Each structure stands twice: as structure tokens, then as C-alpha cells.
Amino acid sequence: MTPQRNITLVVDGREIEAIEGEMLVDAAKHGDVEIPVFCYEPKLGAPVGACRMCMVEIEGMPKLQTACSTPVRDGMVVYTRNEQVKGAQNAVVEFLLVNHPLDCPVCDKGGECPLQDISMGWGHGRSRFTEAKRHFEKPIPLSPLVGIDRERCILCYRCVRFSQEVAEDSQLQLLERGDKSYVGTFDERPYIDPFHGNITELCPVGALTSYTYRFRARPWDIEQAGSICTLCPSQCNVSFTVRDEAVKRVLARDNPDVDDGWLCDRGRYGFEMLGGEARVRGPILRTGGNPGGASWPEAIERAAAGLRRAGSETAAIVGDASNEEGLLVQRILRKALGSANVDSRLAGGPEREEMVKLADPAISARVADLDGAGAILLIGSDPLHSSPILDLRIRKAVRRNGTKLAIATDRPTALDGGAAAVARYAPGKGAAFLAELGSVLAAGGEGSGPVADVAEPLSDAEDVVVVWGERIGRGESGPAAIEGLLGLAEGLGMSGKEGSGLLEVPDLTNARGLREVGCLPDAGPGLTETEAGMGSAEIRDALEAGDLRAVILFGVDPLRDFADLAGWKRALSAAEVVIAFSMLENETTAQANVVFPLESHAEKDGTVTHPDGRLQRVRPSASRPGDVRPGWQVLAELAAALGDETGIESAPDALAAVAEAVPFYAGITDAEIGGRGVRWQERPAADTLPRGAPPRQAPDLDSMASARSVQSSPEEGIAGRLLLGTYRDLWAGPITELNPALRFLKPAQRVEVSPGDAERLGLGHGDHVLVGSNGSRVEARVAVRERMVDGACFLIEGTSEGNANSLLNGGGGVVSIEKVGG
């Protein structure tokens, strides 16, 4: 990397210190000089100089120059407000307003519009044009979520550049030429993309507006409240637009270390459910099978009484929770009830020793490390569905910085097209692939085939970031997969090398934070060694067998999101006491004896830990509906009713308890977290992370490698049998179903098969089939996909109909596929 050189330039008579090569429009800000822009947006990449609003005079150059595309050099002398520049700026503003409608009083951008500000600050004040303005349909639907008012568009090119250079969907184009130019999709179809809501925020005028916010509020009657989106592990920084104590809009809040200032549409439009009919608005008690409202003291006493009776025969599973809530749940289990049966993983995973090794700061990558990495290995995850903003971050690294991307997954990903190497392995065989990859790298990258192709860019790169999915650490081969990851980190020399490391893509938003505060069956707060308890699958079996009598379900819905739905139904039916903490009414709350309402991410006060170790603050922005109370408060009162006085009486007390309980969080305060967060690995207390156990016995590489190829053969009397793999689609779940703006994205169940298997089994794209396993069957439509491994198929988890989890029993298996109607 070329070292940065500080230089001095003069802007309007002021000496300004800047970095050589920095764009003039940014350098001028160091001297408090504002140069107006429309098209310029650093997040979009290299400037294009399309709007000409930023014209300035530079000594030694005969013509005016665009400040957005002019890099500064030492000794440069610039004028931004002389008569020649003012004339040019006036002309640009006047030209933009020739056909721009004078509808500011009814425009949603009115009051927060750059065009208004620039017209007042840099415009002439009046127009010489008296001709009639052009008019178009208002608005023209650009997508089901976004409308475009074409007469307001100033052709700044921002939305088109986002589509082409950031999301890389290339759907938006600047169509026609000259004065007939307009923004639209190249095929006139609706613009559908998981990130397309960003264009409304990029638009510097009111041309692009969201139907969810259009005519809902004005800038003078709203408030902006910064917080964190907890709808997926990306943990994007957001700003809630609040009116009358309710969220009306969600905007991005730039944090380059986390999200680069982008949001996915799930986070941007997933707010309408916050005040929906499905919200649990107060405690619910079930008596004689009939649910009814209750007071808080009554509900807490009923829950405490049931937990007292069960005592150590109690378990807890934690999902959508802050660090403070997770700490209190595990404290209730371990201290008040004497039980170690607590877990925060949907389907098991690494043991404590492996987690300690994976948490080692020396091999931990930051999100920002992706930008400068020489190579990125993506294994066992499709970020588009699991952590969407990582998808954009990886695309940025490949497109702008020339990063080599290698992908090894069990099903095709959205990033395959930009990868230097792509390899497929059968579902559940991630450990075998890692073992073979480690062997190839140890041999200096020699070999042939997909594994060698993946190894090549890793061998040649100085800095490598491995982005891995939590799912590869599950099942019987999970320990071997984790050892393979750790071996890969050692083989690539990641330890202590800045810019290299491992970065997990977990299933749950605050998965890392919950593990680190002790929501694990074999680890206490700070990943300390503790008495071993049951994991989530063992809890299910123990409840059904009667070995456990009570269960606390905090922010989880096992009857939709966990494997073996039938087993969980039997388990909850057999339990004496089921206490559910939930934001929404669902099938699980219908089985609970006591239901406590949870806050949404717009109402909660607490902290979460990003997958890269960054603690971030979730701040209350909107009022809680009904009689909803803070989760930490309810848990503290429940602990007190069980005889454990926590001493926590406020949100700061809860954060202080977390900092005290987790040694490597020691001393963290709200002020230190601030608005950008703080990585615990970069603090002195990181040295208190426990040491990992000695390495496990090395896996048998030959036997694991030989198990890589998995093919199934048709059995007599059955249309076909394939190995089942599952994934969680970005749009599968209540967030899509309960937000009116997103319902059109609700996925129908489909079974993905390779072209070879489709031909072998006589299946065609769109065929209606029944997929069966262990006596359960789900309906699906066939989707024939290229780059699929033969002998395997994939279904979506968490769908409202035909949920793939109903076919999973201890991690899946072989399924039959039978065509309906011939």
C-alpha cells in the first residue's frame, strides 16, 4: 500500500492540510469550505463529474474544473466563489430548474432536499425561462416499493450507479438521450433487488420516494434517532425517523467499519410490524388452555412458581436478545435454578475449547479488512441471505480493489459470478473440503481440480480473510470443520497479521454476544469453563422424555425455526412449564403457560456484539406499545422472585453487569461504545480471553477427502432420493409476512436440484413435487440450478408453508422426490 503524503493547498485564500490524491471537494471541507455537489457520493466509487455543480477555478488551468473528480496536489490554489465560478454555478442551478416542478410544499423531500439548499445558496434567485414545464405521470412505479417522479429527476446518475457498481444487478439504466433521458429498468420490468431501497436515500431530490413514507411526515414534525438494526447479523447502523413516538422510516447511518452506509430492504422496510396486530402487548397467562391478559406481578409470580417447582430440571434457549438479556437468562438458570441447560444456538456447534480458539484476537478479522484483502475465501455461507451487507462489502473489494474471491459452498451463491474460483461440496461435507484444502495449501498449492483452484488465490495473497458460515460447525463433522478452519488460519499465517483473519457469519443477530455472556451449555460468561449442560437438541429430547420439566424460550420460535418441528411440538406439549418471551404472537407462544412481551429493536436499550467483536449500542427510539417493559427489567424481577437479587435497576446497571461478568469486556462503558461501537479485541482487556485447550487429534484427511463426493441413486418404487440440504432465505419468516411492503417477497417452497439430477429423475423446472423424509412430506416446486452438486437438493427453512425444518431430524438426511400428477 502506498503511504499517504500530507500536502498543503490554498482554497479561497485559506491554507488547508490534506492528503495527496484526495478529491478537492473532500479536501476543501478540512478548511470549512463547502463545494456544492449533486452526483458526487464517495460510497458509489470513482466520481463521474456528471452534474457539473462543483465547478471551481484552479490556478494554471484554463477552464473550470469539477472539484469532485480533481485530486489535490501540493501547492494547488483554488477559487470556489469568484465571479466566473458563481456564474457557472448559477447557470447549472438555473438549467436544473428549467423543468423541475415547483411542488416543494407537497414533495416528500421538501425541507431536507439538497436541491432546495443549493438553489438558495448557489442559485441566481430567479429563472429566465417562462416556457411550460414538462409533466409526467406522478409517480411512475419503479418497483413495488419505490416510485419515480420523472419531472423531478436531475439525471445525477446516483441511482443508476448504485445498481451497476454497488448492488451489481445492472437493472437501472439511463434510457434514451438528450432532453428525453430518463431513469428506468432496461427491460421495463419492476426493479427488484434486496438493496434497492438505498436509491431513495441516495436521490438528492424528490424524484425517488418510498411508498412506505410518501406523504407520511414532514421534516419539521419528525425526529431522527440513531440505533442498530438487529434483524440480521449485519447489525447495520440505522437512523429511525420517528413521528408521534412511532417509526415512520429507516435510514442508513454511515459506519464504514460495519455497513459502509448501506441497508438491505429487510432492514429498511421491516418496521411496519412494530405496531402490527401480531405484537404481544402485555403479559399473557394460559389457564385451562385459555390465554388471558394478566398484570406484571401476577405473570412474574406465576413464572417464578413454575420455575421453582422445576428447579434444576429447567432449560433455556436464547435467540433475539441483547447482551444484557442473555447474561440475565443464563444467570437465572445457573445461579437461581442450579441448571446449566442453556443454549443460544439453533442446532449445536463448536464446543467451548473451539470457541476460545476462534475468538483469539490474533486470527480475528474485522469487516473493514475485507476492503484491503488480497484474497477472500467464502466457505459455507451465502451472505446475501445470511448477512446481506457483507455481500455488498465483498463485491466492493472484488470490483474496486481487485481482491481475488474464492468460494466453497454446498449450494450456489449470489457471489459466484465475480469469483476467481468456485467449488461445490455436498451438504454436510464442509469439513472434508477444508481438510483437502489444507492438504493442497500445505503442498504449496500443487494439484488440480476445484480444491486446487480455490487454493491458488489464497496461496498468492499476502492478506487473506476467510468468511465462514456457522453451519459448517454443526453435526458430527462440525469439530473437524472447526479444526480445519483453525488449521487454515495457521497455514495461511494469519496469527498477528493485520488485515488477515477469520470472520464468522452466524445464524442469529447477536450470536457472538450471547455466547460471550454465557448462553452456552459448556461455557459461562467470558467463555469460562463451567459445568456442562444440555444443548438445544438435547433440551428438546429431554423435555419430551420428561427429564426436563420447564423451559424458557427467549426470543426464539422452535416451532418454525428449529430442526425437527414434530419433535419440538411433542417436547413443548410434554413440558410442565413453558415460558416464552416473544415480540410476536406465534405457534410457540400459543403453547406457552406464560408469555412475556419483548421490545423491538426500535424500542430496546442495550448492547449487541457484531460477529467481528464490535460492541454496539441499541438505543430506544420509539415508544413501546401497550404494556411492554424492558427485557432486562423483567428478567431482573424474575430473578428476584426466585431469590436472586441482581442489583440491576437500570439499563446502565445492566451494561455494567455485562462488563463485570465478561473479563474481556471489562471497563466498557456506554461512552466508549458511542455511536460507532468498540471492538473488544482492540482493548487491553482482550488479554483475559481464556486459553484454548491443546489441539484435537488431527482428523483423517484421506477418509474425509474420500467422503467429499456424495451421490444418491434412485430406489425402486420411488421417483428419486437425494441428500437434503437447507438454507434460510432472506425473505423467509415473519419479518416479510408481517410487513405489508415486503409481503410480495414471501418465498414459496422450492426444491433446488442440479441439471444432471433433474434429467436423471425426470424433473422439469416448475414441476410440482412432494419431498419426503422420516414420514414427513412438504410440497415444493422444482428449481433446476446450474453449479449445483449432483446427488443433493436444497429446501428453504422457515417458510410459512412446506417448512424444510419439518424434514430435519438431527441434521437432515436423504429425501425422496415424487412428482405430483405424473
Short mmCIF file of C-alpha atoms in Angstrom, two decimals, residues 548-818:
data_model
loop_
_atom_site.label_atom_id
_atom_site.label_comp_id
_atom_site.label_asym_id
_atom_site.label_seq_id
_atom_site.Cartn_x
_atom_site.Cartn_y
_atom_site.Cartn_z
CA LEU A 548 -36.69 -31.67 31.98
CA ARG A 549 -39.87 -30.10 33.31
CA ALA A 550 -39.60 -26.43 32.33
CA VAL A 551 -38.15 -24.35 29.52
CA ILE A 552 -37.59 -20.64 28.97
CA LEU A 553 -37.74 -19.61 25.31
CA PHE A 554 -36.32 -16.10 24.96
CA GLY A 555 -36.77 -14.61 21.50
CA VAL A 556 -36.91 -17.96 19.71
CA ASP A 557 -39.64 -19.82 17.83
CA PRO A 558 -38.64 -23.51 17.77
CA LEU A 559 -41.89 -24.49 16.07
CA ARG A 560 -40.75 -22.61 12.98
CA ASP A 561 -37.00 -22.12 13.07
CA PHE A 562 -35.58 -25.27 14.66
CA ALA A 563 -34.93 -28.68 13.15
CA ASP A 564 -37.45 -31.46 13.82
CA LEU A 565 -40.65 -29.44 14.16
CA ALA A 566 -42.64 -32.51 15.16
CA GLY A 567 -40.14 -33.27 17.92
CA TRP A 568 -40.42 -29.73 19.27
CA LYS A 569 -44.21 -29.92 19.25
CA ARG A 570 -44.03 -33.07 21.34
CA ALA A 571 -41.43 -31.50 23.63
CA LEU A 572 -43.45 -28.36 24.35
CA SER A 573 -46.62 -30.41 24.85
CA ALA A 574 -44.81 -32.63 27.37
CA ALA A 575 -43.24 -29.74 29.33
CA GLU A 576 -44.92 -28.77 32.59
CA VAL A 577 -43.91 -25.12 32.26
CA VAL A 578 -43.18 -23.18 29.06
CA ILE A 579 -42.24 -19.53 29.49
CA ALA A 580 -41.97 -17.63 26.22
CA PHE A 581 -40.51 -14.16 25.74
CA SER A 582 -41.65 -13.01 22.31
CA MET A 583 -42.29 -9.81 20.38
CA LEU A 584 -44.88 -11.51 18.17
CA GLU A 585 -47.66 -14.00 18.66
CA ASN A 586 -46.79 -17.30 17.00
CA GLU A 587 -47.30 -21.03 17.30
CA THR A 588 -44.75 -21.22 20.12
CA THR A 589 -46.45 -18.57 22.26
CA ALA A 590 -49.71 -20.47 21.77
CA GLN A 591 -48.05 -23.41 23.61
CA ALA A 592 -46.68 -21.30 26.49
CA ASN A 593 -48.06 -21.13 30.04
CA VAL A 594 -46.67 -17.62 30.47
CA VAL A 595 -45.86 -15.18 27.66
CA PHE A 596 -43.83 -12.03 28.28
CA PRO A 597 -43.70 -9.34 25.57
CA LEU A 598 -40.34 -8.32 24.09
CA GLU A 599 -39.26 -4.94 22.78
CA SER A 600 -38.40 -4.42 19.13
CA HIS A 601 -35.00 -3.15 18.02
CA ALA A 602 -36.51 0.33 17.81
CA GLU A 603 -37.54 0.25 21.47
CA LYS A 604 -34.74 -1.68 23.17
CA ASP A 605 -31.92 -0.25 25.28
CA GLY A 606 -28.87 -2.48 25.42
CA THR A 607 -25.79 -3.74 23.59
CA VAL A 608 -25.11 -6.37 20.94
CA THR A 609 -21.82 -7.80 19.71
CA HIS A 610 -21.09 -7.82 16.00
CA PRO A 611 -19.62 -11.02 14.51
CA ASP A 612 -16.24 -9.26 14.32
CA GLY A 613 -16.33 -8.48 18.08
CA ARG A 614 -17.59 -4.89 17.94
CA LEU A 615 -19.95 -4.00 20.79
CA GLN A 616 -22.68 -1.66 19.56
CA ARG A 617 -25.43 0.17 21.39
CA VAL A 618 -29.10 -0.41 20.60
CA ARG A 619 -30.86 2.77 21.70
CA PRO A 620 -34.59 3.28 22.34
CA SER A 621 -36.10 5.38 19.56
CA ALA A 622 -39.86 4.77 19.66
CA SER A 623 -42.37 4.18 22.42
CA ARG A 624 -43.28 0.64 23.47
CA PRO A 625 -46.82 -0.40 22.53
CA GLY A 626 -49.27 -1.49 25.20
CA ASP A 627 -47.69 -2.62 28.46
CA VAL A 628 -44.32 -3.78 27.13
CA ARG A 629 -41.41 -3.47 29.56
CA PRO A 630 -37.64 -3.67 29.02
CA GLY A 631 -36.42 -7.25 28.82
CA TRP A 632 -33.62 -6.71 31.33
CA GLN A 633 -36.14 -5.34 33.84
CA VAL A 634 -38.48 -8.33 33.51
CA LEU A 635 -35.57 -10.76 33.89
CA ALA A 636 -34.19 -8.91 36.93
CA GLU A 637 -37.62 -9.05 38.59
CA LEU A 638 -37.97 -12.74 37.73
CA ALA A 639 -34.54 -13.43 39.22
CA ALA A 640 -35.54 -11.53 42.39
CA ALA A 641 -38.74 -13.59 42.64
CA LEU A 642 -36.52 -16.68 42.54
CA GLY A 643 -34.36 -15.34 45.38
CA ASP A 644 -31.51 -13.84 43.35
CA GLU A 645 -31.21 -10.08 43.77
CA THR A 646 -29.19 -8.89 40.80
CA GLY A 647 -28.95 -5.25 41.85
CA ILE A 648 -29.81 -4.21 38.29
CA GLU A 649 -32.28 -1.34 38.31
CA SER A 650 -31.47 0.48 35.06
CA ALA A 651 -30.03 -0.07 31.60
CA PRO A 652 -26.61 1.33 32.66
CA ASP A 653 -26.63 -1.13 35.57
CA ALA A 654 -27.26 -3.96 33.12
CA LEU A 655 -24.34 -2.89 30.91
CA ALA A 656 -22.11 -2.61 33.96
CA ALA A 657 -23.09 -6.17 34.93
CA VAL A 658 -22.06 -7.40 31.48
CA ALA A 659 -18.72 -5.58 31.69
CA GLU A 660 -18.12 -7.11 35.11
CA ALA A 661 -19.14 -10.65 34.18
CA VAL A 662 -17.15 -10.91 30.92
CA PRO A 663 -13.43 -10.31 31.65
CA PHE A 664 -12.55 -9.19 28.12
CA TYR A 665 -15.42 -6.66 28.21
CA ALA A 666 -14.06 -5.21 31.45
CA GLY A 667 -14.49 -1.46 31.80
CA ILE A 668 -16.56 -0.99 28.64
CA THR A 669 -18.95 1.93 29.08
CA ASP A 670 -21.69 3.48 27.04
CA ALA A 671 -19.45 6.48 26.36
CA GLU A 672 -16.69 4.25 24.97
CA ILE A 673 -19.14 2.39 22.71
CA GLY A 674 -20.52 5.71 21.47
CA GLY A 675 -22.17 5.81 18.08
CA ARG A 676 -19.62 3.66 16.21
CA GLY A 677 -19.02 0.80 18.65
CA VAL A 678 -15.78 -0.62 20.02
CA ARG A 679 -14.08 -3.96 19.30
CA TRP A 680 -13.14 -5.76 22.49
CA GLN A 681 -10.14 -7.32 20.72
CA GLU A 682 -8.57 -3.86 20.42
CA ARG A 683 -8.79 -3.12 24.16
CA PRO A 684 -6.21 -4.10 26.81
CA ALA A 685 -8.73 -6.42 28.49
CA ALA A 686 -8.58 -8.72 25.43
CA ASP A 687 -5.62 -10.44 27.13
CA THR A 688 -8.06 -12.00 29.62
CA LEU A 689 -9.57 -14.29 26.97
CA PRO A 690 -9.10 -17.87 28.27
CA ARG A 691 -6.53 -20.01 26.57
CA GLY A 692 -7.80 -22.78 24.31
CA ALA A 693 -7.20 -26.43 25.07
CA PRO A 694 -4.47 -28.33 23.20
CA PRO A 695 -5.38 -29.18 19.58
CA ARG A 696 -7.58 -32.20 18.99
CA GLN A 697 -6.12 -35.23 17.29
CA ALA A 698 -5.69 -34.41 13.62
CA PRO A 699 -8.58 -35.73 11.50
CA ASP A 700 -8.05 -38.49 8.99
CA LEU A 701 -7.61 -36.38 5.89
CA ASP A 702 -7.76 -39.28 3.47
CA SER A 703 -11.06 -40.65 4.74
CA MET A 704 -12.59 -37.18 4.94
CA ALA A 705 -11.48 -36.27 1.44
CA SER A 706 -12.87 -39.50 0.04
CA ALA A 707 -16.26 -38.65 1.54
CA ARG A 708 -16.49 -35.40 -0.39
CA SER A 709 -18.43 -36.70 -3.36
CA VAL A 710 -21.96 -37.67 -2.39
CA GLN A 711 -24.29 -39.18 -4.98
CA SER A 712 -27.64 -40.82 -4.45
CA SER A 713 -29.27 -43.38 -6.64
CA PRO A 714 -32.97 -43.79 -7.30
CA GLU A 715 -34.58 -46.55 -5.27
CA GLU A 716 -37.16 -48.93 -6.62
CA GLY A 717 -40.69 -47.55 -6.44
CA ILE A 718 -39.61 -44.00 -5.58
CA ALA A 719 -39.14 -41.20 -8.09
CA GLY A 720 -35.81 -40.18 -6.61
CA ARG A 721 -33.69 -39.91 -3.48
CA LEU A 722 -31.25 -37.08 -2.81
CA LEU A 723 -29.20 -35.78 0.09
CA LEU A 724 -31.10 -32.91 1.73
CA GLY A 725 -29.54 -29.53 2.34
CA THR A 726 -31.37 -26.50 3.71
CA TYR A 727 -30.83 -22.77 3.88
CA ARG A 728 -32.62 -19.75 5.32
CA ASP A 729 -33.85 -17.46 2.56
CA LEU A 730 -33.52 -13.73 3.32
CA TRP A 731 -37.26 -13.29 2.87
CA ALA A 732 -38.47 -16.37 4.77
CA GLY A 733 -40.09 -15.55 8.09
CA PRO A 734 -42.38 -13.19 9.97
CA ILE A 735 -40.47 -10.05 9.01
CA THR A 736 -41.57 -10.49 5.41
CA GLU A 737 -45.06 -11.74 6.21
CA LEU A 738 -45.98 -9.07 8.78
CA ASN A 739 -44.72 -6.04 6.86
CA PRO A 740 -47.21 -5.12 4.12
CA ALA A 741 -44.50 -3.58 1.94
CA LEU A 742 -42.49 -6.82 1.89
CA ARG A 743 -45.21 -9.45 1.53
CA PHE A 744 -44.73 -9.75 -2.22
CA LEU A 745 -41.25 -11.16 -1.49
CA LYS A 746 -42.56 -14.02 0.66
CA PRO A 747 -40.92 -17.15 -0.79
CA ALA A 748 -42.84 -20.24 -1.79
CA GLN A 749 -41.09 -23.51 -1.06
CA ARG A 750 -38.92 -24.79 -3.88
CA VAL A 751 -36.56 -27.71 -4.18
CA GLU A 752 -33.30 -26.90 -5.95
CA VAL A 753 -31.69 -29.69 -7.97
CA SER A 754 -28.83 -29.91 -10.42
CA PRO A 755 -29.46 -30.26 -14.17
CA GLY A 756 -27.99 -33.76 -14.05
CA ASP A 757 -30.31 -34.90 -11.27
CA ALA A 758 -33.31 -33.23 -12.92
CA GLU A 759 -32.64 -35.20 -16.11
CA ARG A 760 -31.98 -38.42 -14.22
CA LEU A 761 -35.16 -38.11 -12.15
CA GLY A 762 -37.37 -36.79 -14.93
CA LEU A 763 -37.96 -33.41 -13.29
CA GLY A 764 -38.53 -30.11 -15.05
CA HIS A 765 -38.26 -26.55 -13.83
CA GLY A 766 -41.53 -25.60 -12.10
CA ASP A 767 -42.78 -29.17 -11.59
CA HIS A 768 -44.97 -29.68 -8.53
CA VAL A 769 -43.38 -32.32 -6.27
CA LEU A 770 -43.58 -33.83 -2.80
CA VAL A 771 -40.31 -34.03 -0.87
CA GLY A 772 -40.40 -36.63 1.90
CA SER A 773 -38.27 -37.88 4.78
CA ASN A 774 -38.96 -39.77 8.02
CA GLY A 775 -42.67 -39.89 7.34
CA SER A 776 -42.99 -36.14 6.70
CA ARG A 777 -43.59 -34.53 3.33
CA VAL A 778 -43.61 -30.97 2.03
CA GLU A 779 -44.89 -29.59 -1.25
CA ALA A 780 -42.48 -27.67 -3.44
CA ARG A 781 -41.79 -26.51 -6.97
CA VAL A 782 -38.67 -27.73 -8.75
CA ALA A 783 -35.93 -25.18 -9.47
CA VAL A 784 -33.19 -26.53 -11.74
CA ARG A 785 -29.98 -24.65 -10.93
CA GLU A 786 -26.60 -24.65 -12.58
CA ARG A 787 -23.49 -25.17 -10.43
CA MET A 788 -25.36 -27.49 -8.04
CA VAL A 789 -23.61 -30.60 -6.77
CA ASP A 790 -25.13 -33.82 -8.12
CA GLY A 791 -26.88 -36.07 -5.63
CA ALA A 792 -28.18 -33.27 -3.39
CA CYS A 793 -31.16 -30.95 -3.21
CA PHE A 794 -31.99 -27.84 -1.20
CA LEU A 795 -35.13 -26.55 0.52
CA ILE A 796 -35.87 -23.29 2.37
CA GLU A 797 -36.11 -23.22 6.15
CA GLY A 798 -38.74 -21.15 7.94
CA THR A 799 -41.35 -20.83 5.20
CA SER A 800 -44.96 -20.48 6.35
CA GLU A 801 -45.95 -23.47 4.22
CA GLY A 802 -43.81 -26.51 3.48
CA ASN A 803 -41.15 -25.63 6.06
CA ALA A 804 -37.97 -27.64 5.39
CA ASN A 805 -37.40 -27.94 9.14
CA SER A 806 -40.21 -30.48 9.28
CA LEU A 807 -37.95 -32.86 7.31
CA LEU A 808 -34.90 -32.41 9.52
CA ASN A 809 -34.25 -34.86 12.29
CA GLY A 810 -30.85 -34.36 13.84
CA GLY A 811 -29.39 -32.54 10.85
CA GLY A 812 -31.23 -33.85 7.80
CA GLY A 813 -30.63 -36.89 5.65
CA VAL A 814 -31.83 -38.45 2.43
CA VAL A 815 -35.19 -37.40 0.99
CA SER A 816 -37.44 -38.73 -1.72
CA ILE A 817 -38.84 -36.55 -4.50
CA GLU A 818 -42.13 -37.57 -6.05
#
